[in-house]
Structure formats: structure tokens, C-alpha cells
mmCIF file of C-alpha atoms in Angstrom:
data_model
loop_
_atom_site.group_PDB
_atom_site.id
_atom_site.type_symbol
_atom_site.label_atom_id
_atom_site.label_comp_id
_atom_site.label_asym_id
_atom_site.label_seq_id
_atom_site.Cartn_x
_atom_site.Cartn_y
_atom_site.Cartn_z
ATOM 1 C CA GLY A 88 119.580 84.367 63.985
ATOM 2 C CA VAL A 89 115.890 84.765 62.188
ATOM 3 C CA GLY A 90 114.761 85.314 65.533
ATOM 4 C CA MET A 91 117.013 88.174 66.584
ATOM 5 C CA ILE A 92 115.925 89.746 62.963
ATOM 6 C CA ALA A 93 112.463 89.386 64.119
ATOM 7 C CA ALA A 94 112.793 90.537 67.297
ATOM 8 C CA GLY A 95 114.349 93.771 65.986
ATOM 9 C CA GLN A 96 118.067 93.152 67.549
ATOM 10 C CA CYS A 97 119.580 92.972 64.378
ATOM 11 C CA ASP A 98 119.333 93.738 60.775
ATOM 12 C CA VAL A 99 121.970 91.527 59.407
ATOM 13 C CA VAL A 100 123.094 88.068 60.234
ATOM 14 C CA VAL A 101 125.710 85.873 59.316
ATOM 15 C CA ALA A 102 124.892 82.443 60.504
ATOM 16 C CA GLY A 103 127.618 79.571 60.052
ATOM 17 C CA GLY A 104 129.724 76.824 61.627
ATOM 18 C CA VAL A 105 132.911 74.935 61.109
ATOM 19 C CA GLU A 106 133.907 71.593 62.332
ATOM 20 C CA LEU A 107 137.491 69.945 62.225
ATOM 21 C CA MET A 108 136.996 66.277 62.491
ATOM 22 C CA SER A 109 140.499 65.336 61.278
ATOM 23 C CA ASP A 110 141.738 67.169 64.386
ATOM 24 C CA VAL A 111 139.429 66.319 67.094
ATOM 25 C CA PRO A 112 140.984 67.010 70.638
ATOM 26 C CA ILE A 113 142.159 63.703 72.734
ATOM 27 C CA ARG A 114 141.514 63.898 76.221
ATOM 28 C CA HIS A 115 143.382 62.472 79.234
ATOM 29 C CA SER A 116 141.926 60.132 81.266
ATOM 30 C CA ARG A 117 139.380 61.150 84.187
ATOM 31 C CA LYS A 118 141.901 60.123 86.744
ATOM 32 C CA MET A 119 144.647 62.049 84.963
ATOM 33 C CA ARG A 120 142.506 65.190 84.481
ATOM 34 C CA LYS A 121 141.523 65.045 87.984
ATOM 35 C CA THR A 122 145.301 64.885 89.232
ATOM 36 C CA MET A 123 146.215 67.678 87.044
ATOM 37 C CA LEU A 124 143.321 70.208 88.268
ATOM 38 C CA THR A 125 144.389 68.932 91.704
ATOM 39 C CA LEU A 126 147.983 69.810 91.107
ATOM 40 C CA ASN A 127 147.261 73.046 89.675
ATOM 41 C CA ARG A 128 145.792 74.138 92.980
ATOM 42 C CA ALA A 129 148.916 72.531 95.145
ATOM 43 C CA LYS A 130 150.497 75.351 96.895
ATOM 44 C CA SER A 131 153.708 73.596 98.065
ATOM 45 C CA LEU A 132 156.584 71.492 96.488
ATOM 46 C CA GLY A 133 155.781 68.953 98.691
ATOM 47 C CA GLN A 134 152.093 68.901 98.093
ATOM 48 C CA LYS A 135 152.804 69.049 94.008
ATOM 49 C CA LEU A 136 155.471 65.968 94.777
ATOM 50 C CA SER A 137 152.858 63.716 96.747
ATOM 51 C CA LEU A 138 150.324 63.941 93.833
ATOM 52 C CA ILE A 139 153.114 63.511 91.341
ATOM 53 C CA SER A 140 153.959 60.361 92.960
ATOM 54 C CA LYS A 141 150.189 58.722 92.926
ATOM 55 C CA ILE A 142 150.107 59.281 89.170
ATOM 56 C CA ARG A 143 150.204 55.533 87.516
ATOM 57 C CA PRO A 144 150.796 54.415 84.218
ATOM 58 C CA ASP A 145 146.922 54.042 83.261
ATOM 59 C CA TYR A 146 146.465 57.375 83.805
ATOM 60 C CA PHE A 147 148.443 58.104 80.566
ATOM 61 C CA THR A 148 146.036 55.976 78.646
ATOM 62 C CA PRO A 149 143.921 58.676 76.666
ATOM 63 C CA GLU A 150 140.150 58.658 76.271
ATOM 64 C CA LEU A 151 139.813 57.749 72.271
ATOM 65 C CA PRO A 152 137.427 60.358 70.401
ATOM 66 C CA ALA A 153 133.912 58.852 69.508
ATOM 67 C CA VAL A 154 130.768 60.552 68.470
ATOM 68 C CA ALA A 155 128.638 59.884 71.927
ATOM 69 C CA GLU A 156 125.596 61.211 73.107
ATOM 70 C CA PHE A 157 126.559 63.484 76.399
ATOM 71 C CA SER A 158 123.466 62.213 78.060
ATOM 72 C CA THR A 159 123.655 58.953 78.113
ATOM 73 C CA SER A 160 127.550 58.253 76.736
ATOM 74 C CA GLU A 161 126.226 56.012 74.127
ATOM 75 C CA THR A 162 127.828 56.291 70.510
ATOM 76 C CA MET A 163 125.550 57.609 68.115
ATOM 77 C CA GLY A 164 126.338 54.486 65.989
ATOM 78 C CA HIS A 165 124.737 52.286 68.458
ATOM 79 C CA SER A 166 121.515 54.202 68.475
ATOM 80 C CA ALA A 167 121.059 54.156 64.816
ATOM 81 C CA ASP A 168 121.612 50.430 64.716
ATOM 82 C CA ARG A 169 119.111 50.149 67.937
ATOM 83 C CA LEU A 170 116.674 52.241 66.116
ATOM 84 C CA ALA A 171 116.963 50.417 62.787
ATOM 85 C CA ALA A 172 116.345 47.085 64.645
ATOM 86 C CA ALA A 173 113.160 48.890 66.232
ATOM 87 C CA PHE A 174 111.619 49.698 62.953
ATOM 88 C CA GLY A 175 112.781 46.582 61.110
ATOM 89 C CA VAL A 176 115.212 48.109 58.610
ATOM 90 C CA SER A 177 117.272 45.774 57.018
ATOM 91 C CA ARG A 178 121.178 45.921 56.122
ATOM 92 C CA LEU A 179 119.885 45.625 52.254
ATOM 93 C CA GLU A 180 117.630 48.460 52.708
ATOM 94 C CA GLN A 181 120.171 50.498 54.302
ATOM 95 C CA ASP A 182 122.954 49.806 51.989
ATOM 96 C CA GLU A 183 120.690 50.382 48.836
ATOM 97 C CA TYR A 184 119.914 53.785 50.631
ATOM 98 C CA ALA A 185 123.451 54.788 50.981
ATOM 99 C CA LEU A 186 124.039 54.077 47.349
ATOM 100 C CA ARG A 187 121.343 56.166 46.257
ATOM 101 C CA SER A 188 122.677 58.917 48.293
ATOM 102 C CA HIS A 189 126.165 58.451 46.774
ATOM 103 C CA THR A 190 124.608 57.757 42.886
ATOM 104 C CA LEU A 191 122.683 60.936 43.214
ATOM 105 C CA ALA A 192 125.487 62.967 44.578
ATOM 106 C CA LYS A 193 127.824 62.205 42.096
ATOM 107 C CA LYS A 194 125.231 63.110 39.069
ATOM 108 C CA ALA A 195 124.504 66.113 40.673
ATOM 109 C CA GLN A 196 128.162 67.038 41.200
ATOM 110 C CA ASP A 197 128.746 65.939 37.648
ATOM 111 C CA GLU A 198 125.892 68.369 36.418
ATOM 112 C CA GLY A 199 127.760 71.230 38.139
ATOM 113 C CA LEU A 200 124.581 71.411 40.484
ATOM 114 C CA LEU A 201 126.299 71.349 43.736
ATOM 115 C CA GLN A 202 128.148 74.982 42.666
ATOM 116 C CA ASP A 203 128.325 76.651 46.071
ATOM 117 C CA VAL A 204 131.891 74.763 47.316
ATOM 118 C CA VAL A 205 134.290 77.382 47.713
ATOM 119 C CA PRO A 206 137.644 76.522 46.836
ATOM 120 C CA PHE A 207 140.126 76.101 49.803
ATOM 121 C CA LYS A 208 143.787 75.669 49.976
ATOM 122 C CA VAL A 209 144.799 72.615 52.594
ATOM 123 C CA PRO A 210 148.427 73.836 53.515
ATOM 124 C CA GLY A 211 150.768 71.164 52.442
ATOM 125 C CA LYS A 212 148.237 69.855 49.914
ATOM 126 C CA ASP A 213 146.110 70.478 46.727
ATOM 127 C CA THR A 214 143.386 72.846 46.683
ATOM 128 C CA VAL A 215 139.750 71.224 47.626
ATOM 129 C CA THR A 216 137.287 72.269 44.789
ATOM 130 C CA LYS A 217 134.769 70.320 45.270
ATOM 131 C CA ASP A 218 133.186 67.939 47.849
ATOM 132 C CA ASN A 219 135.674 64.552 47.707
ATOM 133 C CA GLY A 220 133.485 62.057 50.073
ATOM 134 C CA ILE A 221 131.190 61.294 47.138
ATOM 135 C CA ARG A 222 132.286 57.690 46.251
ATOM 136 C CA PRO A 223 129.158 55.474 44.529
ATOM 137 C CA SER A 224 130.059 51.887 45.075
ATOM 138 C CA SER A 225 128.175 48.483 44.609
ATOM 139 C CA MET A 226 125.988 46.480 46.438
ATOM 140 C CA GLU A 227 128.604 43.781 46.375
ATOM 141 C CA GLN A 228 131.295 45.690 47.930
ATOM 142 C CA MET A 229 129.214 47.464 50.566
ATOM 143 C CA GLY A 230 127.915 44.249 51.884
ATOM 144 C CA LYS A 231 131.427 42.813 52.367
ATOM 145 C CA LEU A 232 131.942 45.476 55.024
ATOM 146 C CA LYS A 233 131.181 44.086 58.988
ATOM 147 C CA PRO A 234 129.047 45.993 61.378
ATOM 148 C CA ALA A 235 130.992 48.907 62.499
ATOM 149 C CA PHE A 236 129.125 49.106 65.980
ATOM 150 C CA VAL A 237 126.779 46.228 67.669
ATOM 151 C CA LYS A 238 129.090 43.310 66.252
ATOM 152 C CA PRO A 239 128.512 40.859 65.166
ATOM 153 C CA TYR A 240 124.839 41.523 64.204
ATOM 154 C CA GLY A 241 124.515 44.946 63.739
ATOM 155 C CA THR A 242 123.264 46.380 60.152
ATOM 156 C CA VAL A 243 125.177 49.991 60.542
ATOM 157 C CA THR A 244 128.381 49.713 58.604
ATOM 158 C CA ALA A 245 130.811 52.578 57.461
ATOM 159 C CA ALA A 246 129.280 52.342 53.991
ATOM 160 C CA ASN A 247 125.776 53.085 55.253
ATOM 161 C CA SER A 248 127.026 55.783 58.029
ATOM 162 C CA SER A 249 127.611 59.635 56.956
ATOM 163 C CA PHE A 250 131.343 59.955 57.250
ATOM 164 C CA LEU A 251 133.470 62.120 59.388
ATOM 165 C CA THR A 252 134.923 65.231 57.659
ATOM 166 C CA ASP A 253 136.168 68.823 57.832
ATOM 167 C CA GLY A 254 133.981 71.442 56.671
ATOM 168 C CA ALA A 255 132.553 75.259 57.302
ATOM 169 C CA SER A 256 129.489 76.947 56.012
ATOM 170 C CA ALA A 257 127.872 80.225 56.130
ATOM 171 C CA MET A 258 124.489 82.105 54.936
ATOM 172 C CA LEU A 259 123.458 85.524 55.000
ATOM 173 C CA ILE A 260 120.087 86.474 56.661
ATOM 174 C CA MET A 261 118.076 89.517 56.769
ATOM 175 C CA SER A 262 114.589 90.816 56.123
ATOM 176 C CA GLU A 263 113.226 91.324 52.658
ATOM 177 C CA GLU A 264 113.374 95.000 53.121
ATOM 178 C CA LYS A 265 116.656 95.225 54.168
ATOM 179 C CA ALA A 266 118.076 92.945 51.448
ATOM 180 C CA LEU A 267 116.275 95.102 48.677
ATOM 181 C CA ALA A 268 117.421 98.441 50.175
ATOM 182 C CA MET A 269 121.460 96.827 50.060
ATOM 183 C CA GLY A 270 120.909 95.533 46.493
ATOM 184 C CA TYR A 271 120.339 91.795 47.221
ATOM 185 C CA LYS A 272 117.830 89.620 45.372
ATOM 186 C CA PRO A 273 117.233 86.943 47.941
ATOM 187 C CA LYS A 274 117.341 83.388 46.978
ATOM 188 C CA ALA A 275 114.490 82.055 49.399
ATOM 189 C CA TYR A 276 112.384 83.152 52.665
ATOM 190 C CA LEU A 277 112.549 81.257 55.744
ATOM 191 C CA ARG A 278 109.006 80.744 56.476
ATOM 192 C CA ASP A 279 108.769 78.553 59.704
ATOM 193 C CA PHE A 280 111.078 76.708 61.978
ATOM 194 C CA VAL A 281 109.997 74.443 65.195
ATOM 195 C CA TYR A 282 112.421 72.725 67.662
ATOM 196 C CA VAL A 283 111.661 69.371 69.360
ATOM 197 C CA SER A 284 113.070 67.134 71.744
ATOM 198 C CA GLN A 285 112.628 63.531 72.876
ATOM 199 C CA ASP A 286 114.214 60.469 75.091
ATOM 200 C CA PRO A 287 117.911 60.849 73.908
ATOM 201 C CA LYS A 288 118.207 57.116 74.982
ATOM 202 C CA ASP A 289 115.705 55.524 72.502
ATOM 203 C CA GLN A 290 114.475 58.616 70.333
ATOM 204 C CA LEU A 291 117.810 60.146 69.802
ATOM 205 C CA LEU A 292 117.607 60.213 65.611
ATOM 206 C CA LEU A 293 113.880 60.737 65.464
ATOM 207 C CA GLY A 294 113.686 64.364 65.535
ATOM 208 C CA PRO A 295 112.508 64.752 61.793
ATOM 209 C CA THR A 296 109.469 62.506 62.705
ATOM 210 C CA TYR A 297 108.330 64.599 65.548
ATOM 211 C CA ALA A 298 109.520 68.105 63.990
ATOM 212 C CA THR A 299 107.776 67.605 60.479
ATOM 213 C CA PRO A 300 104.175 67.530 61.127
ATOM 214 C CA LYS A 301 104.442 70.753 63.826
ATOM 215 C CA VAL A 302 106.080 72.746 61.193
ATOM 216 C CA LEU A 303 103.559 72.055 58.575
ATOM 217 C CA GLU A 304 100.751 72.914 60.657
ATOM 218 C CA LYS A 305 102.564 76.046 61.928
ATOM 219 C CA ALA A 306 102.558 77.128 58.066
ATOM 220 C CA GLY A 307 99.411 76.223 57.321
ATOM 221 C CA LEU A 308 100.897 73.487 54.916
ATOM 222 C CA SER A 309 100.488 69.474 54.331
ATOM 223 C CA LEU A 310 103.074 67.045 53.048
ATOM 224 C CA SER A 311 101.582 67.283 49.723
ATOM 225 C CA ASP A 312 102.279 71.037 49.362
ATOM 226 C CA ILE A 313 105.970 70.638 49.715
ATOM 227 C CA ASP A 314 108.043 70.243 46.534
ATOM 228 C CA VAL A 315 111.779 69.782 47.982
ATOM 229 C CA PHE A 316 112.704 67.994 51.014
ATOM 230 C CA GLU A 317 116.346 68.017 52.578
ATOM 231 C CA PHE A 318 116.408 65.807 55.576
ATOM 232 C CA HIS A 319 120.201 65.336 57.218
ATOM 233 C CA GLU A 320 121.541 61.547 56.711
ATOM 234 C CA ALA A 321 122.996 60.655 59.812
ATOM 235 C CA PHE A 322 122.922 56.963 58.696
ATOM 236 C CA ALA A 323 121.124 55.424 55.990
ATOM 237 C CA GLY A 324 119.245 53.411 59.149
ATOM 238 C CA GLN A 325 118.007 56.653 60.660
ATOM 239 C CA ILE A 326 116.645 58.145 57.524
ATOM 240 C CA LEU A 327 114.623 55.015 56.833
ATOM 241 C CA ALA A 328 113.526 54.396 60.293
ATOM 242 C CA ASN A 329 112.278 57.943 60.393
ATOM 243 C CA LEU A 330 110.488 57.320 57.009
ATOM 244 C CA LYS A 331 108.829 54.298 58.541
ATOM 245 C CA ALA A 332 107.747 55.874 61.672
ATOM 246 C CA MET A 333 106.271 59.125 59.648
ATOM 247 C CA ASP A 334 104.438 56.652 57.839
ATOM 248 C CA SER A 335 102.549 54.802 60.829
ATOM 249 C CA ASP A 336 99.367 55.896 62.256
ATOM 250 C CA TRP A 337 100.748 53.067 65.281
ATOM 251 C CA PHE A 338 103.542 55.230 65.813
ATOM 252 C CA ALA A 339 101.478 58.729 65.452
ATOM 253 C CA GLN A 340 98.794 57.436 67.983
ATOM 254 C CA ASN A 341 101.135 55.963 70.698
ATOM 255 C CA TYR A 342 104.224 58.200 70.575
ATOM 256 C CA MET A 343 103.260 61.440 69.293
ATOM 257 C CA GLY A 344 99.633 61.929 70.564
ATOM 258 C CA ARG A 345 98.518 62.355 67.330
ATOM 259 C CA LYS A 346 95.343 60.913 65.607
ATOM 260 C CA SER A 347 96.971 59.738 62.461
ATOM 261 C CA LYS A 348 100.535 59.898 60.877
ATOM 262 C CA VAL A 349 101.916 62.707 58.559
ATOM 263 C CA GLY A 350 103.031 60.758 56.068
ATOM 264 C CA ALA A 351 106.593 59.911 54.442
ATOM 265 C CA PRO A 352 107.781 62.259 51.804
ATOM 266 C CA PRO A 353 107.950 60.788 48.401
ATOM 267 C CA LEU A 354 111.533 59.822 47.531
ATOM 268 C CA ASP A 355 111.574 61.474 44.185
ATOM 269 C CA LYS A 356 111.628 64.739 46.082
ATOM 270 C CA PHE A 357 113.804 63.840 48.668
ATOM 271 C CA ASN A 358 117.461 64.556 48.930
ATOM 272 C CA THR A 359 117.811 64.023 45.150
ATOM 273 C CA TRP A 360 121.129 65.509 45.182
ATOM 274 C CA GLY A 361 122.582 63.544 47.917
ATOM 275 C CA GLY A 362 123.069 64.002 51.258
ATOM 276 C CA SER A 363 125.206 63.420 54.436
ATOM 277 C CA LEU A 364 126.113 59.948 53.689
ATOM 278 C CA SER A 365 127.600 61.106 50.700
ATOM 279 C CA LEU A 366 128.386 64.914 50.931
ATOM 280 C CA GLY A 367 129.798 64.260 54.591
ATOM 281 C CA HIS A 368 128.620 65.679 58.127
ATOM 282 C CA PRO A 369 130.821 68.478 59.425
ATOM 283 C CA PHE A 370 128.285 68.907 62.330
ATOM 284 C CA GLY A 371 128.536 72.338 62.792
ATOM 285 C CA ALA A 372 128.373 73.080 59.148
ATOM 286 C CA THR A 373 125.437 70.855 57.782
ATOM 287 C CA GLY A 374 122.557 73.326 58.764
ATOM 288 C CA CYS A 375 123.537 75.693 56.203
ATOM 289 C CA ARG A 376 124.050 73.096 53.610
ATOM 290 C CA LEU A 377 120.790 71.779 53.900
ATOM 291 C CA VAL A 378 118.742 75.055 53.423
ATOM 292 C CA ILE A 379 120.830 76.128 50.891
ATOM 293 C CA THR A 380 120.308 73.144 48.886
ATOM 294 C CA ALA A 381 116.880 73.276 49.266
ATOM 295 C CA ALA A 382 116.575 76.753 48.139
ATOM 296 C CA HIS A 383 118.518 75.774 44.978
ATOM 297 C CA ARG A 384 116.706 72.811 44.318
ATOM 298 C CA LEU A 385 113.542 74.954 44.500
ATOM 299 C CA LYS A 386 114.895 77.325 41.985
ATOM 300 C CA LYS A 387 115.986 74.395 39.881
ATOM 301 C CA GLU A 388 112.883 72.476 39.629
ATOM 302 C CA GLY A 389 110.519 75.500 40.125
ATOM 303 C CA GLY A 390 108.952 74.456 43.410
ATOM 304 C CA GLN A 391 107.718 76.816 46.003
ATOM 305 C CA TYR A 392 108.216 75.189 49.646
ATOM 306 C CA GLY A 393 111.059 72.932 50.808
ATOM 307 C CA LEU A 394 111.163 71.190 53.964
ATOM 308 C CA VAL A 395 114.211 70.783 56.003
ATOM 309 C CA ALA A 396 114.892 68.306 58.497
ATOM 310 C CA ALA A 397 117.351 67.191 60.900
ATOM 311 C CA CYS A 398 118.206 65.186 64.122
ATOM 312 C CA ALA A 399 120.595 66.502 66.668
ATOM 313 C CA ALA A 400 122.107 65.422 69.626
ATOM 314 C CA GLY A 401 120.313 65.544 73.424
ATOM 315 C CA GLY A 402 117.203 63.968 71.504
ATOM 316 C CA GLN A 403 116.551 67.157 69.564
ATOM 317 C CA GLY A 404 115.094 67.763 66.245
ATOM 318 C CA HIS A 405 114.545 70.690 63.783
ATOM 319 C CA ALA A 406 112.624 71.360 60.792
ATOM 320 C CA MET A 407 112.083 74.429 58.587
ATOM 321 C CA ILE A 408 109.874 75.605 55.627
ATOM 322 C CA VAL A 409 111.726 77.447 52.929
ATOM 323 C CA GLU A 410 109.775 79.310 50.294
ATOM 324 C CA LEU A 411 111.396 79.883 46.952
ATOM 325 C CA TYR A 412 111.670 84.105 46.648
ATOM 326 C CA PRO A 413 109.719 85.006 43.420
ATOM 327 C CA GLN A 414 112.173 85.044 40.208
#
């Protein structure tokens, strides 16, 4: 959207996304899909009956839904488990971080800081007025859960992963001149952004590590200039692995072609109103939430610059600099 405005193609853009994880499509097996497509092209009754006669009971077994990487067919949870193991992130560290996310989200919700949620009437159910996935637990309860992906030795569980949820988001983007002419007061500037991509097999979830130093250099800023960090929390292990990678000279030199590390964001500035682990991750809607949360935190905390980053399917990564609009 910002690119279209900068290119003069648009004056005003509404950018948003929606995800309905409670009603995901369930596909037929590959054999059944192939038969149905061939059946659709059959011209005579005889050809159709011949194809139908070849259908076997196992053709009707559906492909169960999974959050899988298209290029590797690997479930993202497996990627998170391998990433956590590669960076030595323990189960205890992951559970502690997940508990932090839920605790901070509950505190922010109780203090009325998550005020941009629009009430929605679910047909046949109550109206949803606030995020309902925030569930602070205890280390003891979280410790009882078994590994969700790599069994029995994995460290990624349901408690330290972002849960699948329904959600939608939208934001209004325009140039400062256009906003003021229309009588709007902007919340924040989008100063700079970058996209990166890595090997989706081994570095699927390391997008923030690769994108952060690039966007800082592009904006002429250093890590210490950033007042607010909002990173997408796909898994606690993914976040902690990124923080360790960002704080490693060895990783910067051997994998990123850099002389030194960019450094890890300080946790007192990092996702302090909770994150995807506690607020949920409706894929298409998370990006707007990250950006708007950064803008709201800058206003609340009196900061100037926010850094938003996320990993994505295909080994992609993204980072952007958000600057508070003068109050």
C-alpha cells in the first residue's frame, strides 16, 4: 500500500487481512482429486463409469489440515523445534517466555491498552468484545504438556506456540498531506521497510534476524534508537532463537555476511503488551496488529521509533520502522 502511494498510483489505501482458522478447507486425497478432475473431462457415460469404477475406499481419506510450509511440506512446528534445538533454547526458557507473553497481554487488557478491538457478533454465540485467547497459566501446568510436534524429545508444546484463531484487521494508509487535507490526524509514519528471504528448510523462522539490521541501516538508525519492538511470536522457541541469533557475532559473520551482530532487543522494550502467543495468530490479520500496537505503544510510552518484524512462509522475513506522529 505504501509502495502504491509512493509511486503515485493511489492516494488512499485500506490494507488488511482476514483468517478463518476455525473453518479451514479440508482437501480430498491427491488420488481422489486427480480422479475428480479427470472425471470432469470425461465426455461419454462409459468413460465416466470407467473412472468411477477405479475409485477405492482409501481415496476418501481426507488430507488433514496442517500449518505446513509449501516448499518443504514440513509443519512449521517441526521447524520451530529444530530451530530451538539448533540455538540451544530449552523447554524451560520457552515456557517462561510464553508465560511472559500471556501475563503482559492480560495486564495490557486489564489496563484498557488493547482498545482497538472492534466487537463482533458471532452467529449463534455471544458478541466477542476482546481477545479471548489470553490465558496466563503457571510453569507447573505448562510443564505437564507433552511435545506437540517432535515426539517425545521436542520442546515445542501447545502452551509455548501461537494458537490458531479467527481474526480480521484493517488500517488506513495515506500520505501526510492527504491525511491532513481530509481532516485526519495520523497515528504514525511508516518510515522504512524491507523484505528478506532465506532457506525455508533450515531458516524458515529467522526472518526478523535477517531483516532487522537491513531496515536499521536503510533508516540510518541503530538498535539503541528504537523505543518499541513488536515482533511476531509464532513460537516461543522461534522468538528466543531469533534473539540469540541477533546477539551472535558468529551467526552474523558465518550466515549473514556481516562483520558483527546487530544485537538483541532489550526485553523491557519488547512485546510488552503481549504478542501472538497470547493474542493469537490469524495469519492474514497479524501484520496490521503488530504495526498498530507499535504505534499505540509509542504514543503511550512517549517513544519516537518502533521496529516491527515478522517471519513468514517461504523463508521470508520483514521489518519496518514506525515513527510516532508529532502529538
